[in-house]
Rosetta silent file (secondary structure, phi, psi, omega in degrees, C-alpha in Angstrom):
SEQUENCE: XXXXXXXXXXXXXXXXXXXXXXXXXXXXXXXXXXXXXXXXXXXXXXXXXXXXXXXXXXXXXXXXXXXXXXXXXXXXXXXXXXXXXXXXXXXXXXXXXXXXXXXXXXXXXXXXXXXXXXXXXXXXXXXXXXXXXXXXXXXXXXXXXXXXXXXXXXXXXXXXXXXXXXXXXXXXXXXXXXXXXXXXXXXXXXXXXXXXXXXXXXXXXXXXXXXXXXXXXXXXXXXXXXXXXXXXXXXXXXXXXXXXXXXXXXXXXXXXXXXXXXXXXXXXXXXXXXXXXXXXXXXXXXXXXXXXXXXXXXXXXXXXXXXXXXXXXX
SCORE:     score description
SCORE:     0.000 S_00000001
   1 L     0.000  143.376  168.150  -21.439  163.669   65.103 S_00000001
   2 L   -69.121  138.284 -170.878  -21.410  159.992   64.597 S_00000001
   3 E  -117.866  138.763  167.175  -23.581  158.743   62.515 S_00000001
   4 L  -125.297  125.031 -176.764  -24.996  154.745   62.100 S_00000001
   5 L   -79.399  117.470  158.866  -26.562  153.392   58.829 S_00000001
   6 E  -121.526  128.579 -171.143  -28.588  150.098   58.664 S_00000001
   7 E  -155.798  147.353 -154.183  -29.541  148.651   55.445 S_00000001
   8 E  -120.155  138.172 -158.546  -29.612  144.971   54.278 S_00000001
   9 L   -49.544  119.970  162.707  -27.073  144.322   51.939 S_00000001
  10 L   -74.112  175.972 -155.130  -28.251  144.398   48.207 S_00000001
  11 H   -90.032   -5.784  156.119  -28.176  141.491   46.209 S_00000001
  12 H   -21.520  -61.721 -165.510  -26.058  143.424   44.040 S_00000001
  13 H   -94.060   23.699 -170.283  -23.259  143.429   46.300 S_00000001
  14 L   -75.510  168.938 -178.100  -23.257  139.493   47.596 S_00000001
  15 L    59.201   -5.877  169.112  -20.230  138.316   47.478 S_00000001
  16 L   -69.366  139.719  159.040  -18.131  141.930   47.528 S_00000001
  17 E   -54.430  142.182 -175.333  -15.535  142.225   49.593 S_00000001
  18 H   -59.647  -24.040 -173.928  -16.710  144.380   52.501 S_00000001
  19 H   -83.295  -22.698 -155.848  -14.200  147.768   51.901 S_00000001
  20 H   -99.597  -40.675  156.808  -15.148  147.450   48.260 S_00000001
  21 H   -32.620  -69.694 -176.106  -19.031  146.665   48.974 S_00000001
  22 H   -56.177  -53.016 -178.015  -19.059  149.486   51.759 S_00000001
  23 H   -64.276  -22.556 -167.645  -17.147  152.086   49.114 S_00000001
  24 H  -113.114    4.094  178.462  -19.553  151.726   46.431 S_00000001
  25 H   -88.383  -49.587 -156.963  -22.887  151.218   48.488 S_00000001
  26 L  -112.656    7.103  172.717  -22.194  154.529   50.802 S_00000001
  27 L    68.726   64.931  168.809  -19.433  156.331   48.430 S_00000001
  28 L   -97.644  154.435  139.385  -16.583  156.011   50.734 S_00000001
  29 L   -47.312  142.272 -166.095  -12.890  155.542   49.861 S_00000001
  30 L   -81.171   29.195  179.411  -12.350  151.808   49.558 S_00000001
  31 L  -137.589  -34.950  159.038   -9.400  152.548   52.131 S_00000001
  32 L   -65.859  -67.521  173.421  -11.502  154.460   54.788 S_00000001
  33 H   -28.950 -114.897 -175.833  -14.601  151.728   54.301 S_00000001
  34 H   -26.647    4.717  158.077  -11.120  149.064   55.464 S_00000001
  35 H   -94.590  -81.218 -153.456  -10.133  151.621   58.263 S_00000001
  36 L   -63.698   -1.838  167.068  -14.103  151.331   59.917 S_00000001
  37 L  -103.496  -33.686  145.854  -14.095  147.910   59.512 S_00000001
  38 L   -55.196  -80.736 -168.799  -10.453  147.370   61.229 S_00000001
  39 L   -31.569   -8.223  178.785  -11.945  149.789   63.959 S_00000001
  40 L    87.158   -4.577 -166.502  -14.634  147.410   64.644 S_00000001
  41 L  -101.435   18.507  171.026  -17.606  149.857   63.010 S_00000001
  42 E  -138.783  104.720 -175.912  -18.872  147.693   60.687 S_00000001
  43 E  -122.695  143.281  161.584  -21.516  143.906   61.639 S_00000001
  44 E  -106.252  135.138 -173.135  -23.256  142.025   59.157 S_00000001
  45 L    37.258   25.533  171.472  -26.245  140.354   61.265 S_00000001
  46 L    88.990   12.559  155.629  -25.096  141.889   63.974 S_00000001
  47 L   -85.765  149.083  175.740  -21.444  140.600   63.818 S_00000001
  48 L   -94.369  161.969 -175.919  -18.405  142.457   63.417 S_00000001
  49 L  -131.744  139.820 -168.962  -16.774  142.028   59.715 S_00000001
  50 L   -96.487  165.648 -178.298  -12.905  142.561   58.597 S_00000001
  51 L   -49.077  -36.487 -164.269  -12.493  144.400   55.221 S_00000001
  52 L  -107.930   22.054  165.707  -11.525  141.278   53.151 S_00000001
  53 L   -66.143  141.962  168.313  -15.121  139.425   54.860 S_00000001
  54 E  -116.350  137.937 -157.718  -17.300  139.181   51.862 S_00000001
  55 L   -65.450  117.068  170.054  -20.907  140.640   52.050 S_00000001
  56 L   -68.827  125.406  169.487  -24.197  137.953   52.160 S_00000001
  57 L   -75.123  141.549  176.476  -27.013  139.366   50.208 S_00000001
  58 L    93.975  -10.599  179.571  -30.265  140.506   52.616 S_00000001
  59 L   -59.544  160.039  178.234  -27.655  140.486   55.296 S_00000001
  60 E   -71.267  129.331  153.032  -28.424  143.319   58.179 S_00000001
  61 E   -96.481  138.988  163.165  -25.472  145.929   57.330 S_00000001
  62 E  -134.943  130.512 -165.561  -24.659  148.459   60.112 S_00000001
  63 E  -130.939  165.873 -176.879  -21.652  150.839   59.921 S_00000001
  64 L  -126.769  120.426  137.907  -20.860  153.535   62.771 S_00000001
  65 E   -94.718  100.928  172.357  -19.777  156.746   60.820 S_00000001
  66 L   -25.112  -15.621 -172.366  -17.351  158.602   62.928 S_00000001
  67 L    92.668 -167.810 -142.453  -18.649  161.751   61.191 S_00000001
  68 L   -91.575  131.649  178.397  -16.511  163.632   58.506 S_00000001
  69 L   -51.553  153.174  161.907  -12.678  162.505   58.547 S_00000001
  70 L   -97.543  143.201 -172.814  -10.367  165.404   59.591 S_00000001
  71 L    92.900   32.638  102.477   -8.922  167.434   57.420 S_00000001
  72 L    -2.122  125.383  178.712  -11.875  166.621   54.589 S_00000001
  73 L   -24.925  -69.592 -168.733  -13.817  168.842   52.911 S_00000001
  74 L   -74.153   -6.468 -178.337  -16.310  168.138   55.343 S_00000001
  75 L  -101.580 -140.664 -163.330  -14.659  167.569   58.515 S_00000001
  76 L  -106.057  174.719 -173.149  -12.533  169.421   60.726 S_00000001
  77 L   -77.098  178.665  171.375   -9.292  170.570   59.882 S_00000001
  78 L   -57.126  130.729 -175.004   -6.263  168.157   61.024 S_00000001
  79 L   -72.078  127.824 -165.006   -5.308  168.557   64.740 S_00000001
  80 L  -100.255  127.619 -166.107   -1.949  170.124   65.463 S_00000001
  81 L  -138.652   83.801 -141.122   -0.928  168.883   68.190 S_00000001
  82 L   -82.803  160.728 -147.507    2.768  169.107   69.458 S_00000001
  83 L  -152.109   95.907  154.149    3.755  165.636   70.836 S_00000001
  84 L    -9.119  104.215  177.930    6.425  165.515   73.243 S_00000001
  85 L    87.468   17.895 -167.382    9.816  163.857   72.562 S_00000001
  86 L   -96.411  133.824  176.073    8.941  163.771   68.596 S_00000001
  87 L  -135.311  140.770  154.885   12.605  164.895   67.182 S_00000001
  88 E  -115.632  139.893  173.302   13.217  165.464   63.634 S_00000001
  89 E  -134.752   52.415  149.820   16.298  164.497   62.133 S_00000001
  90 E   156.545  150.696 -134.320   16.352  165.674   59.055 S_00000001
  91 E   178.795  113.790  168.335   14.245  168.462   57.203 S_00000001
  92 L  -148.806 -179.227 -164.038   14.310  169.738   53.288 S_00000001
  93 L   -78.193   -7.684  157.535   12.145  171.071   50.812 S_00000001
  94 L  -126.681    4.514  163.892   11.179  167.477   50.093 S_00000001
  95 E  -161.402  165.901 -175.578   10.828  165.091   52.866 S_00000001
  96 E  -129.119  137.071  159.215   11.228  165.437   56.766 S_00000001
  97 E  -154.764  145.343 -176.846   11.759  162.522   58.950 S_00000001
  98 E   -93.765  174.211  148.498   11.200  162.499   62.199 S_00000001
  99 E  -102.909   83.679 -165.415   12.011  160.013   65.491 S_00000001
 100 E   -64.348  173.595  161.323    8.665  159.248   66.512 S_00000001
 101 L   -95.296  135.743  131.898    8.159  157.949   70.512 S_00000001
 102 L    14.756  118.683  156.680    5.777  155.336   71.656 S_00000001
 103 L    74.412   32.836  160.550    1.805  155.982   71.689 S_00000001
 104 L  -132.085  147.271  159.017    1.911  158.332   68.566 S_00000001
 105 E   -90.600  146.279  177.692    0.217  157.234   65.525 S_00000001
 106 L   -72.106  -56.115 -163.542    1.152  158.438   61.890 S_00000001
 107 L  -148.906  162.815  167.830   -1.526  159.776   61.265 S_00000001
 108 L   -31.866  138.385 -165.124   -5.257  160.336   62.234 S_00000001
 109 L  -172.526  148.627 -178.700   -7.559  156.809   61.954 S_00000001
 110 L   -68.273  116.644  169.368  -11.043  155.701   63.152 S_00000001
 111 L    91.744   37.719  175.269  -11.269  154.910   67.109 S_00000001
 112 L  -129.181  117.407 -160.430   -7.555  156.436   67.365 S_00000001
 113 L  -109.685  -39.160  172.973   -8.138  159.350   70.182 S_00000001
 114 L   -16.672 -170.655  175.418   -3.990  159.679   70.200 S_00000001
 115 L  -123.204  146.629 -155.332   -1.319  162.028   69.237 S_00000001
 116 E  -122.817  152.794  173.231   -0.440  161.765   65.635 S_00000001
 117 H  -101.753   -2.034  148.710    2.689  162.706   63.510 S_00000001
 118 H   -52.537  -75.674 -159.370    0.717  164.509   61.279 S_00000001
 119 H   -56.196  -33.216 -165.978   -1.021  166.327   63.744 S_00000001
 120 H   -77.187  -37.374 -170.116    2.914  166.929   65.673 S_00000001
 121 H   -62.669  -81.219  -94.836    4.319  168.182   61.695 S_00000001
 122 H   -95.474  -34.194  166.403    0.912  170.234   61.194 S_00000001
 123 H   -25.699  -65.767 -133.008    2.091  171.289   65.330 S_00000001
 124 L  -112.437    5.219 -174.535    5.011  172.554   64.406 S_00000001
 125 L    72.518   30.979 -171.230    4.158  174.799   60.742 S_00000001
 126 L   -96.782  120.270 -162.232    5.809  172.052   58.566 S_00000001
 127 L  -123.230  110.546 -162.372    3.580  172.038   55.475 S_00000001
 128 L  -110.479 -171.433 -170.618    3.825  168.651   53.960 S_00000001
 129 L   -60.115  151.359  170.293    2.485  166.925   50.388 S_00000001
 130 L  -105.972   38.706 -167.781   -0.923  166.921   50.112 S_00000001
 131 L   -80.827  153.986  177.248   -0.641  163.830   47.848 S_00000001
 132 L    93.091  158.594 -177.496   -2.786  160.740   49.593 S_00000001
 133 L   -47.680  162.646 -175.883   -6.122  160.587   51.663 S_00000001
 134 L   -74.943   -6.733 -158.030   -7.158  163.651   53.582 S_00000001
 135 L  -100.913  -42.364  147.004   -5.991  161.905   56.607 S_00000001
 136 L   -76.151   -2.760  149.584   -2.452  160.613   55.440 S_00000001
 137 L     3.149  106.201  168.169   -1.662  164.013   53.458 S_00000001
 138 L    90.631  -15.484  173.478    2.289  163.226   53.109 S_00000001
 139 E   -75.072  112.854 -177.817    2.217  159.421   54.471 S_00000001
 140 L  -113.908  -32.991  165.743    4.579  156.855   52.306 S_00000001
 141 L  -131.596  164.596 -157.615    4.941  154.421   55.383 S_00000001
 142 L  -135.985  161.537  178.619    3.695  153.956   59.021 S_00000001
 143 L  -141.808  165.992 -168.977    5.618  152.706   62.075 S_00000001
 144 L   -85.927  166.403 -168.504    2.908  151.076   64.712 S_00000001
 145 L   -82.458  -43.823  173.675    1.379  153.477   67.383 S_00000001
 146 L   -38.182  -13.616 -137.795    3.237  150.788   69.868 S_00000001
 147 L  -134.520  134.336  162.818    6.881  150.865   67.756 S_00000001
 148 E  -110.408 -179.919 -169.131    9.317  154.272   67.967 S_00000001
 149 E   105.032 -145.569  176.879   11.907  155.322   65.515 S_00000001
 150 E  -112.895  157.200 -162.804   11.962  156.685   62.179 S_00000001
 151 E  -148.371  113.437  176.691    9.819  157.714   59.871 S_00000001
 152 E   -62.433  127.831 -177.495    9.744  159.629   56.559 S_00000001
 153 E  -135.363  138.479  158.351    6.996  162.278   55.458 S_00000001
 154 E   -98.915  138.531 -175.805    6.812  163.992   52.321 S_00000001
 155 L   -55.012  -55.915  174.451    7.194  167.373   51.759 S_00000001
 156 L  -123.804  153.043  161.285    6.441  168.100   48.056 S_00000001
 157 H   -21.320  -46.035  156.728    4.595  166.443   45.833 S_00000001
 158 H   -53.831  -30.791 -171.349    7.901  164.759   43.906 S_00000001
 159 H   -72.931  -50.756  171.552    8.645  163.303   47.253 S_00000001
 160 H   -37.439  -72.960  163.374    5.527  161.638   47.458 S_00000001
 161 H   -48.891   -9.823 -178.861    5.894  159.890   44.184 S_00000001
 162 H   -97.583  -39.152  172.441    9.243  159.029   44.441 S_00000001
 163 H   -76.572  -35.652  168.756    9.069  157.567   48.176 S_00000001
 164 H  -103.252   24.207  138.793    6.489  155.382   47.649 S_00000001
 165 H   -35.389  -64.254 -179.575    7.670  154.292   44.114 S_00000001
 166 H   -37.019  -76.037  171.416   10.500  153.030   46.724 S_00000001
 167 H   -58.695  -12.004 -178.045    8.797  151.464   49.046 S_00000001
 168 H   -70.894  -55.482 -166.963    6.709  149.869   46.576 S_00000001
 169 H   -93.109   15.673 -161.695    9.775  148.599   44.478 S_00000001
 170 L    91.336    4.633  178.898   12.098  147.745   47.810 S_00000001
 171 L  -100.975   20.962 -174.588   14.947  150.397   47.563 S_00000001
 172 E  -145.333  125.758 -167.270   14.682  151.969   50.827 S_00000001
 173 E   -65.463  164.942  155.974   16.653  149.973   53.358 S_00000001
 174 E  -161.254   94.145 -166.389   14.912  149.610   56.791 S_00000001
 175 E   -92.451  121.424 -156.036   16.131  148.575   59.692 S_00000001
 176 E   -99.453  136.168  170.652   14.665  147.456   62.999 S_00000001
 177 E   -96.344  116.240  172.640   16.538  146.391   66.142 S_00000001
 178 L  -119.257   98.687 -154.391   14.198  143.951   68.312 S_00000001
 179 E  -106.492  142.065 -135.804   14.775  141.921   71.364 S_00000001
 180 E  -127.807  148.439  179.139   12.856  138.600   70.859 S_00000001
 181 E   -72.279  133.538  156.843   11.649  135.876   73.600 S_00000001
 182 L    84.149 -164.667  176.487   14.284  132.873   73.078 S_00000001
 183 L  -119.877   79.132  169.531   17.152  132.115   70.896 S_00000001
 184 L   -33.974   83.944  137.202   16.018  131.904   66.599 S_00000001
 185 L   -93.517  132.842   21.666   17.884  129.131   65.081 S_00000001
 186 L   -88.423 -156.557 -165.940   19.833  129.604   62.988 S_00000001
 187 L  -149.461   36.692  153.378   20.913  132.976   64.105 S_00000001
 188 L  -154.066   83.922 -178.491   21.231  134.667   61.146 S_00000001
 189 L  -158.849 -174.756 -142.791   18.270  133.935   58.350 S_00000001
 190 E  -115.711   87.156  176.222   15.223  134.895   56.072 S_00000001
 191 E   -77.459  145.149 -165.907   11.595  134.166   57.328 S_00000001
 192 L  -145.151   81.180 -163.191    9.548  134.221   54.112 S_00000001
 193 L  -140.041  135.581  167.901    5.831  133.487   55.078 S_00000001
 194 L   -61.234  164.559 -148.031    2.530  135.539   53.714 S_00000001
 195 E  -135.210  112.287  159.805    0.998  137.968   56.080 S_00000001
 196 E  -139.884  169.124  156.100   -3.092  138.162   56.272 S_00000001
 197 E   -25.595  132.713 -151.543   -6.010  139.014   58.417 S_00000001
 198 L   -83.803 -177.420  178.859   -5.617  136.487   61.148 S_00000001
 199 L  -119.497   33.289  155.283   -8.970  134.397   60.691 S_00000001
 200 L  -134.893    1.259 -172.572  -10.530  134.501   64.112 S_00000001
 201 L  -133.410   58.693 -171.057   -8.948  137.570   65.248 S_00000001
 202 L   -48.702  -14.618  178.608   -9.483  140.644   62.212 S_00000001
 203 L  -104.834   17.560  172.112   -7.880  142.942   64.402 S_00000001
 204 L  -121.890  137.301  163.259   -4.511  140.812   64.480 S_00000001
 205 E  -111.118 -173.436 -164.118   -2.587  139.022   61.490 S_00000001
 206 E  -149.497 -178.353  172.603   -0.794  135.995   61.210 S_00000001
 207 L   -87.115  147.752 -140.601    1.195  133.819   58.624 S_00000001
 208 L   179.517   60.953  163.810   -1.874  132.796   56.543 S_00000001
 209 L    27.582  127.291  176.451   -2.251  131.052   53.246 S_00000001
 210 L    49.923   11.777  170.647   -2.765  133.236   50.535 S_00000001
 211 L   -91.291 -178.125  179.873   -1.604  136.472   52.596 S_00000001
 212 E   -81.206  135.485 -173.433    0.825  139.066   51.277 S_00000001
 213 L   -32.689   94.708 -159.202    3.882  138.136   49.996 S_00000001
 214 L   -78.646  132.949  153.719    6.343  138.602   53.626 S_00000001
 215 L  -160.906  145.954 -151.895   10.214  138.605   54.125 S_00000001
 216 E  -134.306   88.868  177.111   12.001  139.402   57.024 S_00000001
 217 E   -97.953  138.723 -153.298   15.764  139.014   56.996 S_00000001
 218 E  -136.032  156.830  154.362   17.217  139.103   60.728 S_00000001
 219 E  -120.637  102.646  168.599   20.597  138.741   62.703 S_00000001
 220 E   -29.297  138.246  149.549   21.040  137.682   66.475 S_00000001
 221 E  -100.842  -27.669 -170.758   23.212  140.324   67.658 S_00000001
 222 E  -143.990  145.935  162.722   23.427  139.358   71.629 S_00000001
 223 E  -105.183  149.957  153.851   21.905  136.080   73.660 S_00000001
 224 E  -132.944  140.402  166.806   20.744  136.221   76.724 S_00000001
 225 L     9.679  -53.150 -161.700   19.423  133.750   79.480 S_00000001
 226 L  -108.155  -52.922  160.151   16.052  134.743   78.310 S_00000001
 227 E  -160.614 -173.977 -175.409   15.913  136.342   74.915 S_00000001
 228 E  -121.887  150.141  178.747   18.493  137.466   71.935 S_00000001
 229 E  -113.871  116.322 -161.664   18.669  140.988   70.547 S_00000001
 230 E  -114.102  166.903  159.683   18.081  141.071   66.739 S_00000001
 231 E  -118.737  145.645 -178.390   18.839  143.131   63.942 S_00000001
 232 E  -148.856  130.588  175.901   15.932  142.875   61.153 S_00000001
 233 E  -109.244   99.851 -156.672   16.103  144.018   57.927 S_00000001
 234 E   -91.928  124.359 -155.147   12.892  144.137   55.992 S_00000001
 235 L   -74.371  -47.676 -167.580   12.467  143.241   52.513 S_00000001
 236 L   -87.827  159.092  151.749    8.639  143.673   52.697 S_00000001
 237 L  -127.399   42.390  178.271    6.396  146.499   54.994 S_00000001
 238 L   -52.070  178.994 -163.302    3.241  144.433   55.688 S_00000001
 239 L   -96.398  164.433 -114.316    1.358  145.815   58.718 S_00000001
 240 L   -36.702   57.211 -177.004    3.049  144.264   62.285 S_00000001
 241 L   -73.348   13.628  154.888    5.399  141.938   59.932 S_00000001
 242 L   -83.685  -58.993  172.112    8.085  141.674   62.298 S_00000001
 243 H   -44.718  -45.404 -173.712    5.692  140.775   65.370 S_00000001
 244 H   -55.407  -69.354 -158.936    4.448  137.968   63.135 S_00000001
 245 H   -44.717  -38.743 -179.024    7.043  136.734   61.738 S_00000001
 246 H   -88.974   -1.120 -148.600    8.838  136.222   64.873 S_00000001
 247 H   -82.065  -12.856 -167.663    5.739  135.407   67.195 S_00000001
 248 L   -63.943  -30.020 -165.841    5.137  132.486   63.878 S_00000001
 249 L   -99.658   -4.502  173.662    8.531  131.333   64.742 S_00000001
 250 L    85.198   19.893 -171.473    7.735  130.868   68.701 S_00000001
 251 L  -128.548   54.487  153.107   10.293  133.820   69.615 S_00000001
 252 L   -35.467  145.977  146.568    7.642  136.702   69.928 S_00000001
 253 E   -26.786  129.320 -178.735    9.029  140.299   70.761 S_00000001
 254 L   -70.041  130.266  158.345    9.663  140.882   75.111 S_00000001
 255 L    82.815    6.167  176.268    6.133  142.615   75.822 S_00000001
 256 L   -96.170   97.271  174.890    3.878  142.125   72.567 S_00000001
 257 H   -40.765  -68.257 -171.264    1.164  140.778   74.786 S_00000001
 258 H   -38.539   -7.745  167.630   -0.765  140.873   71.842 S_00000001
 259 H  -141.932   38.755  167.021    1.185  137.996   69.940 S_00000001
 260 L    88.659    1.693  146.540    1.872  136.039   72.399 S_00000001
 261 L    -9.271  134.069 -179.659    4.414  137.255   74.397 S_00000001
 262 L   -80.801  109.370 -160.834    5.229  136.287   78.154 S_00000001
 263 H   -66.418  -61.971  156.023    3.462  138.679   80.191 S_00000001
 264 H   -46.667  -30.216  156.023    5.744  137.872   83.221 S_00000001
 265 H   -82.113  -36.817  178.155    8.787  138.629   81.371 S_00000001
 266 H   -28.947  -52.718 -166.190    7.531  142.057   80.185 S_00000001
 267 H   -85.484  -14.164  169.018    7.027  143.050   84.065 S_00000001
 268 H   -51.355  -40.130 -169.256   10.610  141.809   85.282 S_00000001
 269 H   -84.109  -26.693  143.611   11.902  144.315   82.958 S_00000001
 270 L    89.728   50.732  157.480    9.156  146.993   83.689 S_00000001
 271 L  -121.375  157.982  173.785    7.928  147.323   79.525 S_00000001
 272 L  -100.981  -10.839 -148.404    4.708  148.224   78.532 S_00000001
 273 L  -136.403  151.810  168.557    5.097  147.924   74.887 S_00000001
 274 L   -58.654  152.487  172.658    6.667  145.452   72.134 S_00000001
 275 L   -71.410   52.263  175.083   10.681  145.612   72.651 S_00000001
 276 L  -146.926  162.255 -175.104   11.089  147.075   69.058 S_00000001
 277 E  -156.389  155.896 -162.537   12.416  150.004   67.325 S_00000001
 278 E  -102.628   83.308 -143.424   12.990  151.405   63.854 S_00000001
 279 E   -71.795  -63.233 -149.115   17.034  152.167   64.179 S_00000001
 280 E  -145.003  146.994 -152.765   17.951  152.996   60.741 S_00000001
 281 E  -138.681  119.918  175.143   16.212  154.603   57.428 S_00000001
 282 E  -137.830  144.972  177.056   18.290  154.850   54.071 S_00000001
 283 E  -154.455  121.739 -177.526   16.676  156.050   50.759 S_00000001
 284 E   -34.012  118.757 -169.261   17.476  157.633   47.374 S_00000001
 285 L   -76.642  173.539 -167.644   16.491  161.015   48.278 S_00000001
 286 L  -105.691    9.372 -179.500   13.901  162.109   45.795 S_00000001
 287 L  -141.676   -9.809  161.575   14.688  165.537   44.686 S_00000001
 288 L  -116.345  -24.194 -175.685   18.798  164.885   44.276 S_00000001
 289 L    86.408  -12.571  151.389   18.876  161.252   43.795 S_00000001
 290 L   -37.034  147.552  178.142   21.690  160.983   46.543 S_00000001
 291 E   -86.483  135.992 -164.122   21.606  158.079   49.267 S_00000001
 292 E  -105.793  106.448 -173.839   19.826  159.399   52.164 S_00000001
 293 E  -134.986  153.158  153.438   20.860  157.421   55.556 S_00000001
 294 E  -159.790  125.026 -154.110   19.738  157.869   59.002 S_00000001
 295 L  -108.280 -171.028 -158.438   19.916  156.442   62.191 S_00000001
 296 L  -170.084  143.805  161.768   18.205  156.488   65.749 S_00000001
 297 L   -93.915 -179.435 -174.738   18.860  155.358   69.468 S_00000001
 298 L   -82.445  153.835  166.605   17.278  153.421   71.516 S_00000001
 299 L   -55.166  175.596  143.904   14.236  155.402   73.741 S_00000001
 300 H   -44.738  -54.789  171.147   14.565  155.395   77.408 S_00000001
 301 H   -34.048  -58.808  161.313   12.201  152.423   77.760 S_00000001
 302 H   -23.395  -75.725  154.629   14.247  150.336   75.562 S_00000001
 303 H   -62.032  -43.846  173.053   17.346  150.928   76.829 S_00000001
 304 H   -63.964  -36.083  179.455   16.100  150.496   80.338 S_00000001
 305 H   -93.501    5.308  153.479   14.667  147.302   80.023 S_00000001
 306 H   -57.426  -72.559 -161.161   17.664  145.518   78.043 S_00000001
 307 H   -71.510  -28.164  147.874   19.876  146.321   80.669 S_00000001
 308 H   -67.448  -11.803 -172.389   17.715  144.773   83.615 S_00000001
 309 H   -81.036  -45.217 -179.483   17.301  141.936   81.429 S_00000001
 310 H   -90.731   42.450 -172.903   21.415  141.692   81.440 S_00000001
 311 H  -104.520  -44.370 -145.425   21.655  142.958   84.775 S_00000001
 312 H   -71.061  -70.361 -168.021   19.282  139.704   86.388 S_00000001
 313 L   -60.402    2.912  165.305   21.941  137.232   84.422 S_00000001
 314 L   -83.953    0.000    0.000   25.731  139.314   85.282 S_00000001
């Protein structure tokens, strides 16, 4: 059952960042304590606070505990859950990757009620690393709940360590196709801007001073009346670094309300969702050392609404 704790910050902890304050006051992972505080479950004086907020001593703290994470000692196990239109395309004894859809999350997260691809693997009897949180068991990268395409899970234990060794040093290509409000000049180049917490909005980022290091290399492939169809290759995996990067550049993604997006074009074209998708996934595989490549179409969604957008303009 959820549970919520209020206690005024000791003076111990002034000045702590809140996930690292929150991990060592209630013995949390510092990376769950920064999931309940993205999630909105954590005000100082009766405010909400973002992870990297830093803690006032005597302030009122109040956290909402969701109850025991699942798959935890203490919680329940992870839900298996099989999740419609999830295809894997390609499956060995050390990593699987699938083609998630739209409206799945990778994996279980606080105030996420969804279908997960944890939950769709766990679905389906694929018994993946247990390397990682009890909650990301097998997770080396994320795609957005919002964002389809592909995504890599590891199987064994070697996999783990080797895939995110990768992503960590950059060696696993990853490539997103995205159709963008406007025309990006020039119309082939490198946005290279830090990534942080935005600083009125904690559950959005922005380009930010002192965020994490970003880079985003892109191509136009097609203009239209309206917007251009990119290819983006990402150097970097910050969390929505493509939405930023382009909404920073005044050419947000057709439909990500959320970063400023035209609302009006989204419904000519009848999307619900940012226009973007994760086309193609290449990697050393980790248990032969062979390159590993794989690619992905566009969804139904996708596909439909490109082609009214070059339907209104033939």
């Amino acid at each position: 059952m959820p549970e919520t704790r209020a206690l005024p910050v000791p003076d111990g902890l002034g000045g702590e960042r809140v996930d690292a304050g929150l991990a060592r006051l209630l013995g949390l992972s510092r990376t769950r304590a920064a999931e309940l505080a993205a999630a909105g479950m954590v005000h100082v004086d009766g405010a909400p606070v973002g992870k990297s907020d830093r803690l006032v001593p005597g302030g009122w703290l109040e956290v909402e505990l969701p109850g025991p994470a699942p798959g935890s000692a203490d919680g329940p196990p992870l839900p298996a859950e099989p999740v419609p239109g999830m295809r894997i395309v390609h499956d060995d004894d050390d990593v699987v990757v699938v083609d998630k859809p739209v409206g799945v999350a990778a994996h279980p997260s606080p105030g996420w009620t969804g279908p997960t691809v944890v939950g769709a693997l766990a679905a389906a009897g694929y018994r993946i690393s247990t390397s990682g949180s009890a909650e990301r068991q097998g997770i080396v990268h994320r795609l957005d709940a919002g964002t389809s395409g592909l995504m890599a899970v590891a199987k064994s234990e070697r996999a783990y360590t080797a895939l995110k060794r990768a992503f960590k040093d950059r060696t696993v290509e990853k490539v997103y196709h995205a159709l963008v409000q406007g025309h990006p000049e020039p119309t082939t180049g490198t946005i290279d801007a830090p990534i942080g917490r935005h600083p009125s909005s904690d559950w959005r980022f922005a380009v930010v001073a002192g965020g994490k290091p970003s880079v985003t290399h892109y191509e136009v492939l097609e203009m239209l009346p309206a917007a251009s169809l990119v290819e983006v290759h990402l150097e970097t995996g910050r969390t929505h670094q493509i939405r930023v990067h382009f909404s920073a550049l005044r050419h947000p993604l057709v439909g990500d309300l959320t970063y400023g997006a035209d609302p009006s074009l989204a419904d000519r074209v009848g999307l619900q969702r940012q226009w973007l998708h994760a086309m193609r996934l290449g990697f050393a595989h980790p248990g032969t050392g062979d390159w590993l490549e794989l690619t992905s179409s566009y969804p139904q969604d996708l596909a439909d609404s490109l082609e009214r957008l070059r339907d209104a303009y033939r």
